[in-house]
CSV table of C-alpha atoms in Angstrom, one decimal:
chain,number,residue,atom,x,y,z
Y,1,UNK,CA,41.6,38.2,-8.0
Y,2,UNK,CA,39.9,34.8,-9.0
Y,3,UNK,CA,41.8,35.8,-12.2
Y,4,UNK,CA,45.3,35.1,-11.0
Y,5,UNK,CA,46.9,31.7,-12.1
Y,6,UNK,CA,49.1,29.7,-9.5
Y,7,UNK,CA,50.9,26.6,-9.9
Y,8,UNK,CA,51.0,23.4,-8.1
Y,9,UNK,CA,54.4,24.5,-6.2
Y,10,UNK,CA,53.0,27.8,-5.5
Y,11,UNK,CA,50.1,26.6,-3.6
Y,12,UNK,CA,50.9,23.7,-1.5
Y,13,UNK,CA,53.7,26.7,0.4
Y,14,UNK,CA,49.9,27.5,2.0
Y,15,UNK,CA,49.7,23.9,4.2
Y,16,UNK,CA,49.6,25.0,7.5
Y,17,UNK,CA,47.1,26.5,10.8
Y,18,UNK,CA,46.2,30.4,9.8
Y,19,UNK,CA,47.4,29.7,6.1
Y,20,UNK,CA,46.0,26.7,4.5
Y,21,UNK,CA,44.9,26.5,0.6
Y,22,UNK,CA,43.1,24.3,-1.2
Y,23,UNK,CA,42.5,22.7,-5.2
Y,24,UNK,CA,38.9,21.7,-6.6
Y,25,UNK,CA,38.0,21.7,-9.9
Y,26,UNK,CA,41.0,23.1,-10.7
Y,27,UNK,CA,40.3,26.7,-8.7
Y,28,UNK,CA,42.3,27.8,-6.0
Y,29,UNK,CA,40.5,28.8,-2.2
Y,30,UNK,CA,41.9,30.6,0.4
Y,31,UNK,CA,40.6,28.8,3.4
Y,32,UNK,CA,42.5,30.6,6.2
Y,33,UNK,CA,39.9,32.4,8.1
Y,34,UNK,CA,37.2,29.8,7.5
Y,35,UNK,CA,38.8,27.1,8.7
Y,36,UNK,CA,37.5,27.6,11.8
Y,37,UNK,CA,33.8,28.5,10.5
Y,38,UNK,CA,34.1,24.6,8.2
Y,39,UNK,CA,30.7,22.5,9.6
Y,40,UNK,CA,33.4,19.3,10.3
Y,41,UNK,CA,36.0,21.5,11.9
Y,42,UNK,CA,38.8,22.8,10.5
Y,43,UNK,CA,41.2,19.5,11.1
Y,44,UNK,CA,39.5,18.7,8.3
Y,45,UNK,CA,41.4,21.4,6.3
Y,46,UNK,CA,44.5,20.9,7.7
Y,47,UNK,CA,44.5,17.0,6.7
Y,48,UNK,CA,47.8,16.4,4.9
Y,49,UNK,CA,45.7,15.3,1.9
Y,50,UNK,CA,43.9,18.6,1.6
Y,51,UNK,CA,46.1,21.4,3.2
Y,52,UNK,CA,48.3,23.3,-0.3
Y,53,UNK,CA,46.7,20.0,-2.3
Y,54,UNK,CA,44.8,19.4,-5.3
Y,55,UNK,CA,41.5,17.7,-2.9
Y,56,UNK,CA,39.2,17.6,-4.9
Y,57,UNK,CA,38.5,14.1,-4.7
Y,58,UNK,CA,38.7,14.6,-0.8
Y,59,UNK,CA,36.0,17.3,-1.5
Y,60,UNK,CA,33.4,15.4,-3.9
Y,61,UNK,CA,33.8,12.5,-1.2
Y,62,UNK,CA,32.1,15.1,1.6
Y,63,UNK,CA,29.8,17.8,-0.2
Y,64,UNK,CA,27.5,18.5,-3.2
Y,65,UNK,CA,28.7,21.0,-6.3
Y,66,UNK,CA,26.3,23.2,-4.9
Y,67,UNK,CA,28.4,24.3,-2.4
Y,68,UNK,CA,31.2,26.1,-4.7
Y,69,UNK,CA,28.5,27.7,-6.0
Y,70,UNK,CA,27.1,29.6,-3.1
Y,71,UNK,CA,28.4,33.1,-2.6
Y,72,UNK,CA,30.2,32.4,1.3
Y,73,UNK,CA,31.9,30.1,-0.2
Y,74,UNK,CA,32.2,31.4,-4.4
Y,75,UNK,CA,33.8,34.3,-2.7
Y,76,UNK,CA,36.9,32.1,-1.4
Y,77,UNK,CA,38.6,31.4,-4.8
Y,78,UNK,CA,41.4,33.3,-5.6
Y,79,UNK,CA,42.5,32.5,-8.7
Y,80,UNK,CA,43.0,29.4,-11.0
Y,81,UNK,CA,45.7,26.4,-11.1
Y,82,UNK,CA,47.9,27.3,-14.1
Y,83,UNK,CA,48.0,24.7,-17.1
Y,84,UNK,CA,43.7,23.3,-15.7
Y,85,UNK,CA,40.0,24.0,-16.6
Y,86,UNK,CA,37.1,23.6,-14.5
Y,87,UNK,CA,36.2,19.8,-15.1
Y,88,UNK,CA,33.2,20.2,-13.2
Y,89,UNK,CA,30.0,22.5,-14.0
Y,90,UNK,CA,26.3,22.8,-12.7
Y,91,UNK,CA,23.9,22.2,-15.5
Y,92,UNK,CA,22.2,25.6,-17.1
Y,93,UNK,CA,18.5,26.0,-16.7
Y,94,UNK,CA,16.8,23.3,-19.2
Y,95,UNK,CA,19.5,21.2,-19.5
Y,96,UNK,CA,19.5,18.2,-19.9
Y,97,UNK,CA,21.3,15.4,-17.9
Y,98,UNK,CA,23.7,13.5,-19.2
Y,99,UNK,CA,24.3,10.2,-16.9
Y,100,UNK,CA,23.1,6.9,-18.0
Y,101,UNK,CA,19.1,6.7,-17.0
Y,102,UNK,CA,18.9,10.2,-15.8
Y,103,UNK,CA,16.6,11.1,-18.4
Y,104,UNK,CA,14.0,8.8,-19.6
Y,105,UNK,CA,15.1,7.2,-23.5
Y,106,UNK,CA,12.8,9.8,-25.5
Y,107,UNK,CA,15.0,13.0,-23.8
Y,108,UNK,CA,17.9,11.0,-24.2
Y,109,UNK,CA,20.3,12.0,-27.5
Y,110,UNK,CA,20.5,9.0,-30.0
Y,111,UNK,CA,17.4,7.4,-28.8
Y,112,UNK,CA,14.1,7.3,-30.5
Y,113,UNK,CA,9.9,7.3,-29.6
Y,114,UNK,CA,7.0,6.9,-31.3
Y,115,UNK,CA,5.0,8.5,-28.7
Y,116,UNK,CA,6.8,12.3,-28.1
Y,117,UNK,CA,7.3,14.9,-31.3
Y,118,UNK,CA,9.3,18.4,-31.6
Y,119,UNK,CA,7.1,19.7,-30.0
Y,120,UNK,CA,7.1,17.7,-26.6
Y,121,UNK,CA,10.5,18.4,-26.9
Y,122,UNK,CA,10.3,22.1,-27.0
Y,123,UNK,CA,7.8,22.2,-24.4
Y,124,UNK,CA,10.5,20.2,-21.9
Y,125,UNK,CA,13.2,22.4,-22.5
Y,126,UNK,CA,11.0,25.6,-21.5
Y,127,UNK,CA,9.3,23.9,-18.8
Y,128,UNK,CA,12.0,22.2,-16.6
Y,129,UNK,CA,14.2,25.9,-17.2
Y,130,UNK,CA,10.3,27.3,-15.6
Y,131,UNK,CA,10.1,25.1,-12.8
Y,132,UNK,CA,15.1,25.3,-12.7
Y,133,UNK,CA,14.4,28.8,-12.3
Y,134,UNK,CA,10.8,30.3,-10.6
Y,135,UNK,CA,10.0,26.8,-8.9
Y,136,UNK,CA,12.8,25.0,-7.3
Y,137,UNK,CA,14.4,28.2,-5.1
Y,138,UNK,CA,10.4,28.2,-3.7
Y,139,UNK,CA,11.1,24.3,-3.4
Y,140,UNK,CA,14.1,24.2,-1.4
Y,141,UNK,CA,12.9,27.8,1.4
Y,142,UNK,CA,9.3,26.3,1.9
Y,143,UNK,CA,10.5,22.2,2.1
Y,144,UNK,CA,12.9,23.8,4.8
Y,145,UNK,CA,10.2,26.2,6.7
Y,146,UNK,CA,7.1,24.5,5.9
Y,147,UNK,CA,4.9,28.0,4.7
Y,148,UNK,CA,3.0,27.9,1.6
Y,149,UNK,CA,4.4,28.3,-1.5
Y,150,UNK,CA,4.1,32.2,-2.1
Y,151,UNK,CA,1.7,33.7,-4.1
Y,152,UNK,CA,4.2,35.1,-6.2
Y,153,UNK,CA,5.5,31.9,-7.8
Y,154,UNK,CA,1.8,31.0,-7.9
Y,155,UNK,CA,0.7,33.8,-9.9
Y,156,UNK,CA,3.6,33.3,-12.2
Y,157,UNK,CA,2.0,30.0,-12.7
Y,158,UNK,CA,-0.9,31.4,-13.5
Y,159,UNK,CA,0.9,33.3,-16.0
Y,160,UNK,CA,2.0,30.7,-18.2
Y,161,UNK,CA,-1.1,28.4,-17.4
Y,162,UNK,CA,1.0,25.9,-15.7
Y,163,UNK,CA,-2.1,25.5,-13.3
Y,164,UNK,CA,-4.5,24.7,-16.6
Y,165,UNK,CA,-2.5,23.4,-18.2
Y,166,UNK,CA,-2.0,19.8,-14.6
Y,167,UNK,CA,-6.0,20.0,-15.5
Y,168,UNK,CA,-5.4,18.5,-19.1
Y,169,UNK,CA,-6.8,18.4,-22.5
Y,170,UNK,CA,-9.9,20.1,-22.0
Y,171,UNK,CA,-11.7,23.7,-22.8
Y,172,UNK,CA,-10.5,25.2,-20.5
Y,173,UNK,CA,-7.5,25.4,-21.6
Y,174,UNK,CA,-9.4,27.0,-24.8
Y,175,UNK,CA,-8.8,30.8,-25.3
Y,176,UNK,CA,-5.1,30.1,-23.4
Y,177,UNK,CA,-1.7,30.9,-24.0
Y,178,UNK,CA,0.5,27.8,-23.2
Y,179,UNK,CA,3.8,28.3,-21.9
Y,180,UNK,CA,4.1,31.3,-24.1
Y,181,UNK,CA,2.5,29.8,-27.0
Y,182,UNK,CA,4.7,27.1,-27.7
Y,183,UNK,CA,1.8,24.6,-27.6
Y,184,UNK,CA,-1.8,25.1,-29.3
Y,185,UNK,CA,-4.7,24.6,-26.8
Y,186,UNK,CA,-6.4,22.3,-29.1
Y,187,UNK,CA,-3.1,20.4,-29.4
Y,188,UNK,CA,-2.1,20.5,-25.7
Y,189,UNK,CA,-1.8,16.2,-25.1
Y,190,UNK,CA,-1.6,14.0,-21.9
Y,191,UNK,CA,2.2,13.9,-22.7
Y,192,UNK,CA,2.7,17.7,-22.3
Y,193,UNK,CA,0.6,17.1,-18.6
Y,194,UNK,CA,2.7,14.5,-18.2
Y,195,UNK,CA,6.2,16.5,-18.9
Y,196,UNK,CA,4.8,19.2,-16.7
Y,197,UNK,CA,3.8,16.9,-13.4
Y,198,UNK,CA,7.4,15.1,-14.0
Y,199,UNK,CA,9.4,18.6,-14.0
Y,200,UNK,CA,7.5,19.5,-11.5
Y,201,UNK,CA,9.1,16.3,-9.4
Y,202,UNK,CA,12.5,16.7,-10.4
Y,203,UNK,CA,12.7,19.9,-8.6
Y,204,UNK,CA,10.9,19.7,-5.7
Y,205,UNK,CA,9.8,17.4,-3.1
Y,206,UNK,CA,7.4,15.0,-2.6
Y,207,UNK,CA,5.5,18.0,0.4
Y,208,UNK,CA,6.1,20.5,-2.4
Y,209,UNK,CA,4.8,18.7,-5.6
Y,210,UNK,CA,1.4,18.2,-2.9
Y,211,UNK,CA,2.0,21.7,-1.6
Y,212,UNK,CA,1.8,23.7,-5.4
Y,213,UNK,CA,-1.7,22.8,-5.8
Y,214,UNK,CA,-2.4,19.3,-6.0
Y,215,UNK,CA,-5.2,19.8,-4.2
Y,216,UNK,CA,-6.2,21.7,-7.6
Y,217,UNK,CA,-5.3,19.4,-10.0
Y,218,UNK,CA,-7.9,16.5,-8.2
Y,219,UNK,CA,-10.4,18.8,-7.0
Y,220,UNK,CA,-11.6,21.0,-9.5
Y,221,UNK,CA,-12.2,18.4,-12.6
Y,222,UNK,CA,-15.8,17.8,-10.4
Y,223,UNK,CA,-16.4,21.7,-10.6
Y,224,UNK,CA,-15.5,21.6,-14.0
Y,225,UNK,CA,-17.3,18.3,-15.6
Y,226,UNK,CA,-20.4,18.8,-13.0
Y,227,UNK,CA,-20.9,22.5,-11.8
Y,228,UNK,CA,-24.0,24.5,-13.5
Y,229,UNK,CA,-22.7,26.8,-15.5
Y,230,UNK,CA,-23.4,29.9,-13.1
Y,231,UNK,CA,-20.7,27.8,-10.7
Y,232,UNK,CA,-18.3,27.2,-13.6
Y,233,UNK,CA,-18.2,31.2,-14.2
Y,234,UNK,CA,-17.3,31.6,-10.3
Y,235,UNK,CA,-15.0,29.3,-9.3
Y,236,UNK,CA,-13.4,28.4,-12.4
Y,237,UNK,CA,-11.5,31.5,-13.9
Y,238,UNK,CA,-10.4,32.5,-10.3
Y,239,UNK,CA,-8.8,28.9,-9.5
Y,240,UNK,CA,-7.3,28.6,-12.5
Y,241,UNK,CA,-5.2,32.4,-12.6
Y,242,UNK,CA,-4.7,31.3,-9.2
Y,243,UNK,CA,-6.6,33.9,-7.0
Y,244,UNK,CA,-8.4,30.6,-5.1
Y,245,UNK,CA,-7.5,27.1,-4.5
Y,246,UNK,CA,-9.8,24.1,-4.3
Y,247,UNK,CA,-9.1,20.8,-2.1
Y,248,UNK,CA,-10.9,17.4,-2.4
Y,249,UNK,CA,-12.5,16.6,0.5
Y,250,UNK,CA,-13.5,12.4,0.3
Y,251,UNK,CA,-11.2,10.4,3.6
Y,252,UNK,CA,-11.9,11.0,6.7
Y,253,UNK,CA,-11.1,9.4,10.0
Y,254,UNK,CA,-14.2,7.2,9.4
Y,255,UNK,CA,-13.3,6.0,6.1
Y,256,UNK,CA,-10.8,6.2,3.8
Y,257,UNK,CA,-10.5,3.6,0.5
Y,258,UNK,CA,-14.7,2.8,1.7
Y,259,UNK,CA,-15.1,6.1,0.4
Y,260,UNK,CA,-19.5,4.5,1.3
Y,261,UNK,CA,-18.7,4.7,4.6
Y,262,UNK,CA,-18.0,8.4,5.1
Y,263,UNK,CA,-20.3,9.8,7.6
Y,264,UNK,CA,-20.1,14.0,6.8
Y,265,UNK,CA,-24.0,14.4,6.1
Y,266,UNK,CA,-25.3,17.1,3.7
Y,267,UNK,CA,-29.7,17.4,5.3
Y,268,UNK,CA,-31.7,19.7,2.6
Y,269,UNK,CA,-33.7,22.6,4.4
Y,270,UNK,CA,-35.2,24.9,1.3
Y,271,UNK,CA,-32.5,25.7,-1.2
Y,272,UNK,CA,-29.8,24.6,0.9
Y,273,UNK,CA,-27.6,22.4,2.6
Y,274,UNK,CA,-26.3,21.7,6.0
Y,275,UNK,CA,-23.5,19.9,6.0
Y,276,UNK,CA,-22.2,18.5,9.3
Y,277,UNK,CA,-18.8,16.4,9.8
Y,278,UNK,CA,-15.4,16.1,9.3
Y,279,UNK,CA,-12.9,15.3,7.1
Y,280,UNK,CA,-8.6,14.3,7.3
Y,281,UNK,CA,-5.7,14.5,5.2
Y,282,UNK,CA,-6.4,16.8,3.1
Y,283,UNK,CA,-4.2,18.0,0.8
Y,284,UNK,CA,-4.2,22.1,0.5
Y,285,UNK,CA,-6.8,21.7,3.3
Y,286,UNK,CA,-5.0,24.1,5.8
Y,287,UNK,CA,-5.3,27.2,2.7
Y,288,UNK,CA,-8.0,26.3,0.4
Y,289,UNK,CA,-10.9,28.6,-0.3
Y,290,UNK,CA,-13.4,25.6,-1.8
Y,291,UNK,CA,-13.4,22.1,-1.1
Y,292,UNK,CA,-15.2,19.3,-2.8
Y,293,UNK,CA,-17.2,17.4,0.1
Y,294,UNK,CA,-18.2,14.1,0.0
Y,295,UNK,CA,-21.9,14.0,1.6
Y,296,UNK,CA,-24.2,11.6,2.5
Y,297,UNK,CA,-27.6,12.6,1.7
Y,298,UNK,CA,-30.7,11.1,1.8
Y,299,UNK,CA,-30.8,9.6,-1.3
Y,300,UNK,CA,-27.6,8.2,-0.9
Y,301,UNK,CA,-23.6,9.6,-1.7
Y,302,UNK,CA,-23.5,13.1,-3.2
Y,303,UNK,CA,-20.5,15.6,-4.1
Y,304,UNK,CA,-20.9,19.0,-2.9
Y,305,UNK,CA,-18.5,22.2,-3.3
Y,306,UNK,CA,-19.1,24.2,0.0
Y,307,UNK,CA,-17.4,27.2,0.1
Y,308,UNK,CA,-14.4,28.7,3.3
Y,309,UNK,CA,-16.9,30.5,5.6
Y,310,UNK,CA,-19.3,30.2,9.1
Y,311,UNK,CA,-19.0,26.7,10.1
Y,312,UNK,CA,-16.2,25.4,8.5
Y,313,UNK,CA,-12.5,25.4,10.1
Y,314,UNK,CA,-9.1,23.7,9.2
Y,315,UNK,CA,-6.4,23.1,11.1
Y,316,UNK,CA,-2.9,21.3,9.9
Y,317,UNK,CA,-2.0,17.6,10.6
Y,318,UNK,CA,1.7,16.8,11.3
Y,319,UNK,CA,2.6,14.3,8.5
Y,320,UNK,CA,6.2,12.3,7.3
Y,321,UNK,CA,6.4,15.4,5.0
Y,322,UNK,CA,6.7,18.3,5.0
Y,323,UNK,CA,4.1,21.2,6.2
Y,324,UNK,CA,4.3,22.9,3.3
Y,325,UNK,CA,1.3,20.4,1.6
Y,326,UNK,CA,-1.2,21.8,3.7
Y,327,UNK,CA,-2.8,18.6,4.8
Y,328,UNK,CA,-5.4,19.4,7.4
Y,329,UNK,CA,-8.0,17.8,9.5
Y,330,UNK,CA,-11.7,19.6,8.0
Y,331,UNK,CA,-14.4,20.4,10.4
Y,332,UNK,CA,-18.1,21.2,8.4
Y,333,UNK,CA,-20.2,22.9,11.0
Y,334,UNK,CA,-23.8,23.0,10.1
Y,335,UNK,CA,-22.5,25.1,7.3
Y,336,UNK,CA,-25.0,26.6,5.4
Y,337,UNK,CA,-24.3,25.5,1.4
Y,338,UNK,CA,-26.6,26.6,-1.5
Y,339,UNK,CA,-27.9,23.5,-3.0
Y,340,UNK,CA,-27.2,24.9,-6.7
Y,341,UNK,CA,-23.0,23.8,-5.5
Y,342,UNK,CA,-24.4,20.2,-6.0
Y,343,UNK,CA,-21.7,18.6,-8.3
Y,344,UNK,CA,-24.1,16.3,-10.6
Y,345,UNK,CA,-26.2,14.7,-9.2
Y,346,UNK,CA,-28.2,13.9,-5.5
Y,347,UNK,CA,-27.3,10.7,-4.6
Y,348,UNK,CA,-25.1,10.2,-8.2
Y,349,UNK,CA,-21.8,11.0,-5.9
Y,350,UNK,CA,-19.8,8.4,-6.2
Y,351,UNK,CA,-19.7,8.5,-10.6
Y,352,UNK,CA,-18.6,11.8,-9.7
Y,353,UNK,CA,-15.4,10.7,-7.2
Y,354,UNK,CA,-14.7,8.1,-9.9
Y,355,UNK,CA,-14.3,9.6,-12.7
Y,356,UNK,CA,-12.2,12.0,-11.0
Y,357,UNK,CA,-9.7,9.1,-9.7
Y,358,UNK,CA,-8.0,8.1,-12.9
Y,359,UNK,CA,-6.5,11.4,-13.9
Y,360,UNK,CA,-5.4,12.0,-10.1
Y,361,UNK,CA,-3.9,8.1,-10.4
Y,362,UNK,CA,-2.2,8.5,-13.2
Y,363,UNK,CA,-0.6,12.1,-11.7
Y,364,UNK,CA,0.6,10.8,-8.7
Y,365,UNK,CA,2.4,8.3,-11.2
Y,366,UNK,CA,3.6,10.8,-13.2
Y,367,UNK,CA,5.4,12.4,-10.2
Y,368,UNK,CA,6.3,9.2,-8.4
Y,369,UNK,CA,8.0,8.1,-11.8
Y,370,UNK,CA,10.4,11.3,-12.3
Y,371,UNK,CA,11.2,11.1,-8.2
Y,372,UNK,CA,12.5,7.7,-9.2
Y,373,UNK,CA,14.3,8.3,-12.0
Y,374,UNK,CA,16.1,11.1,-9.6
Y,375,UNK,CA,16.9,8.8,-7.6
Y,376,UNK,CA,18.1,6.5,-9.6
Y,377,UNK,CA,20.5,9.8,-11.4
Y,378,UNK,CA,21.5,10.7,-7.7
Y,379,UNK,CA,22.6,6.7,-7.1
Y,380,UNK,CA,24.9,6.5,-10.0
Y,381,UNK,CA,26.7,9.8,-9.7
Y,382,UNK,CA,27.3,8.8,-6.1
Y,383,UNK,CA,28.8,5.6,-6.4
Y,384,UNK,CA,31.3,6.6,-9.2
Y,385,UNK,CA,32.9,9.5,-7.3
Y,386,UNK,CA,32.1,7.8,-3.6
Y,387,UNK,CA,35.9,6.0,-3.0
Y,388,UNK,CA,35.9,3.2,-0.1
Y,389,UNK,CA,38.9,1.0,0.4
Y,390,UNK,CA,40.8,2.9,-2.5
Y,391,UNK,CA,38.3,2.1,-5.8
Y,392,UNK,CA,35.2,3.9,-6.1
Y,393,UNK,CA,31.9,2.2,-4.9
Y,394,UNK,CA,30.3,1.0,-8.3
Y,395,UNK,CA,34.1,-1.8,-8.5
Y,396,UNK,CA,31.7,-3.6,-5.6
Y,397,UNK,CA,29.8,-6.6,-7.3
Y,398,UNK,CA,26.5,-5.6,-4.2
Y,399,UNK,CA,26.6,-2.0,-5.7
Y,400,UNK,CA,25.8,-2.6,-9.4
Y,401,UNK,CA,23.2,-5.1,-8.6
Y,402,UNK,CA,21.1,-2.8,-7.0
Y,403,UNK,CA,22.2,0.1,-9.0
Y,404,UNK,CA,20.4,-2.7,-12.0
Y,405,UNK,CA,17.3,-3.2,-10.1
Y,406,UNK,CA,16.3,0.3,-9.5
Y,407,UNK,CA,17.3,1.3,-13.4
Y,408,UNK,CA,15.2,-1.5,-14.3
Y,409,UNK,CA,12.4,-0.4,-12.2
Y,410,UNK,CA,12.4,3.0,-13.3
Y,411,UNK,CA,12.6,1.6,-17.2
Y,412,UNK,CA,9.6,-0.2,-16.7
Y,413,UNK,CA,7.6,1.6,-14.8
Y,414,UNK,CA,7.8,4.5,-17.7
Y,415,UNK,CA,7.2,2.5,-20.8
Y,416,UNK,CA,4.0,1.5,-18.9
Y,417,UNK,CA,3.3,5.1,-17.9
Y,418,UNK,CA,3.8,6.5,-21.3
Y,419,UNK,CA,1.4,2.7,-23.3
Y,420,UNK,CA,-1.0,4.4,-20.8
Y,421,UNK,CA,-0.5,8.0,-21.7
Y,422,UNK,CA,-0.8,6.8,-25.0
Y,423,UNK,CA,-4.5,5.7,-24.4
Y,424,UNK,CA,-5.5,7.7,-22.7
Y,425,UNK,CA,-4.9,9.8,-25.5
Y,426,UNK,CA,-6.3,8.3,-28.3
Y,427,UNK,CA,-9.5,7.8,-26.0
Y,428,UNK,CA,-12.4,9.8,-25.6
Y,429,UNK,CA,-13.1,10.2,-21.2
Y,430,UNK,CA,-16.0,7.1,-21.6
Y,431,UNK,CA,-13.7,5.0,-22.8
Y,432,UNK,CA,-11.0,5.8,-20.1
Y,433,UNK,CA,-13.8,5.6,-17.8
Y,434,UNK,CA,-14.8,1.9,-19.2
Y,435,UNK,CA,-10.8,0.7,-20.3
Y,436,UNK,CA,-8.3,2.2,-18.0
Y,437,UNK,CA,-9.4,2.1,-14.3
Y,438,UNK,CA,-7.7,-1.0,-13.9
Y,439,UNK,CA,-4.6,-0.3,-15.9
Y,440,UNK,CA,-4.1,3.0,-14.1
Y,441,UNK,CA,-4.4,1.4,-10.9
Y,442,UNK,CA,-2.1,-1.3,-11.7
Y,443,UNK,CA,0.1,1.2,-12.8
Y,444,UNK,CA,0.2,3.3,-9.9
Y,445,UNK,CA,0.7,0.1,-7.5
Y,446,UNK,CA,3.5,-0.5,-9.5
Y,447,UNK,CA,5.3,2.3,-9.2
Y,448,UNK,CA,4.5,3.5,-5.9
Y,449,UNK,CA,6.0,-0.7,-5.1
Y,450,UNK,CA,8.8,-0.3,-7.3
Y,451,UNK,CA,9.8,3.1,-5.7
Y,452,UNK,CA,10.3,2.1,-2.3
Y,453,UNK,CA,12.3,-0.6,-3.4
Y,454,UNK,CA,14.4,1.7,-5.5
Y,455,UNK,CA,14.5,4.1,-1.9
Y,456,UNK,CA,14.8,1.4,-0.1
Y,457,UNK,CA,18.4,0.3,-2.5
Y,458,UNK,CA,19.6,4.2,-2.7
Y,459,UNK,CA,20.1,4.7,1.2
Y,460,UNK,CA,22.4,1.4,1.5
Y,461,UNK,CA,24.1,2.6,-1.4
Y,462,UNK,CA,24.1,6.3,0.5
Y,463,UNK,CA,24.7,4.2,3.8
Y,464,UNK,CA,24.7,7.2,6.9
Y,465,UNK,CA,24.6,9.5,3.9
Y,466,UNK,CA,21.2,8.4,3.3
Y,467,UNK,CA,19.7,9.0,6.4
Y,468,UNK,CA,20.8,12.6,7.5
Y,469,UNK,CA,18.7,15.6,6.1
Y,470,UNK,CA,21.1,17.8,4.8
Y,471,UNK,CA,24.4,17.2,2.5
Y,472,UNK,CA,25.2,14.5,0.1
Y,473,UNK,CA,21.7,12.5,0.3
Y,474,UNK,CA,19.6,14.5,1.6
Y,475,UNK,CA,17.4,13.9,-1.5
Y,476,UNK,CA,17.6,10.6,-0.9
Y,477,UNK,CA,16.6,11.3,2.9
Y,478,UNK,CA,13.8,13.2,1.4
Y,479,UNK,CA,12.6,10.4,-1.1
Y,480,UNK,CA,13.0,7.3,1.5
Y,481,UNK,CA,11.3,8.8,4.2
Y,482,UNK,CA,8.2,9.8,2.0
Y,483,UNK,CA,7.9,7.7,-0.8
Y,484,UNK,CA,5.4,5.8,1.1
Y,485,UNK,CA,2.7,8.6,0.5
Y,486,UNK,CA,3.3,7.8,-3.5
Y,487,UNK,CA,1.5,4.2,-1.8
Y,488,UNK,CA,-1.4,5.8,0.0
Y,489,UNK,CA,-2.8,8.9,-1.5
Y,490,UNK,CA,-5.4,8.5,-4.8
Y,491,UNK,CA,-6.2,4.7,-3.3
Y,492,UNK,CA,-3.8,2.4,-1.3
Y,493,UNK,CA,-1.4,-0.4,-3.2
Y,494,UNK,CA,-3.4,-3.4,-1.8
Y,495,UNK,CA,-6.9,-1.5,-2.4
Y,496,UNK,CA,-5.8,-0.5,-5.9
Y,497,UNK,CA,-4.2,-3.8,-7.5
Y,498,UNK,CA,-7.7,-6.0,-5.7
Y,499,UNK,CA,-9.4,-3.0,-8.3
Y,500,UNK,CA,-7.1,-3.9,-11.4
Y,501,UNK,CA,-7.8,-7.2,-11.6
Y,502,UNK,CA,-11.6,-7.4,-10.4
Y,503,UNK,CA,-11.6,-4.9,-13.6
Y,504,UNK,CA,-10.0,-7.3,-15.5
Y,505,UNK,CA,-12.4,-10.4,-14.2
Y,506,UNK,CA,-15.2,-8.8,-15.2
Y,507,UNK,CA,-14.1,-8.8,-18.7
Y,508,UNK,CA,-12.8,-12.8,-19.5
Y,509,UNK,CA,-14.9,-14.0,-21.5
Y,510,UNK,CA,-17.4,-16.6,-21.0
Y,511,UNK,CA,-15.6,-19.1,-23.1
Y,512,UNK,CA,-12.4,-19.1,-21.6
Y,513,UNK,CA,-10.8,-22.6,-20.7
Y,514,UNK,CA,-7.0,-24.1,-20.5
């Protein structure tokens, strides 16, 4: 039984083929029958430094701690080492990381922040526990399979109103119970929302972050803000309940950042629009029920909500990240759509889309920042447990220099992000549109560029493990492969950098001189 205790001398007797015991973190494992099934071959377990020995250091140089928690390996434990206690344990759901810089300052013991209240901290604990227990297992499964997130998980997100909260503060939250009543709808602010995005990114790959209804987060606000009361009642309740899915359909093969170059047309025919065209790289498009669509009309650019039906077809696009995101090529073939589905004024679609961009770019910044911080945490863990030339990786000055750069970048990103979020809390929607479009554009391009630099540094720290899909470096491999999505989606880095500068130049005082 696993409760039996053994001395190190007793364990040392089991050190040959057919009879092999090992010790990992004070636990004794009988791997005699497992040896031939070992993914790395039986000889790894027969090595002189492993068989019949305390192989803790060797184990953690090859495997993540989660391996010991899997049922097929957990059952190999036959006891513990006499006089020793387990030192390494899995974090409890909702628990904070104790790794330096593994959490933002406001969550680090002994540090302070002017932005967050006790309610934010209580909210963060509940959200992390939810994502760890409900979303993370599904995230792992769907990242690998490429299948859509299950309706069961979507339903649980809807029950806690996480779907609604991801759209930020607003009238759509009125009367809703948020995270079991932890925060009142009228007290919910952008820091609460930022917590949701951050915790989602901690447990999800970049593709799963998008697959968990990112299309709704960016595609539903135009309906909230510009749709008729009748359209609102038809679409919004079901969308926030997770019963219907929404995608934002703007980008085309013909035009990406150049929204004015779109080729999809909407021609008026009585009380209907007849819409023809294609859209490309549409997040959640493969399973969306509604498409918030940018169209060319006789009087200019117009946004129209198109319901999936006759004339609407979608097919998946294979990209660098998992198909769980539902990235699609969408075709509209003479689709008839009621004119009442027009969002905003005909010909004034640019203002509808531009008003939506700030929140979308801020959201991408939030998830990108959280993933980047997790890369820092993983790199600190690995560089202290990986032994090279008889010493931890951290004994190498070049590794410490990379870690210093990674830490500096993520902390700079965090502080700028929190400053922008504070401004959002203090400004009206109109003020945000006027004052924050440029700063948010600059923030997003800074965070995404920092993330890709950090991905490169982490890859060098993990070496070959960083280019292996499974194992010790699996998170680094995925992040390195997909961090470029943050540099493109919601606006390419160069375009956003230019936007930020142009917005600043518009506000330059006429009398400013050296």
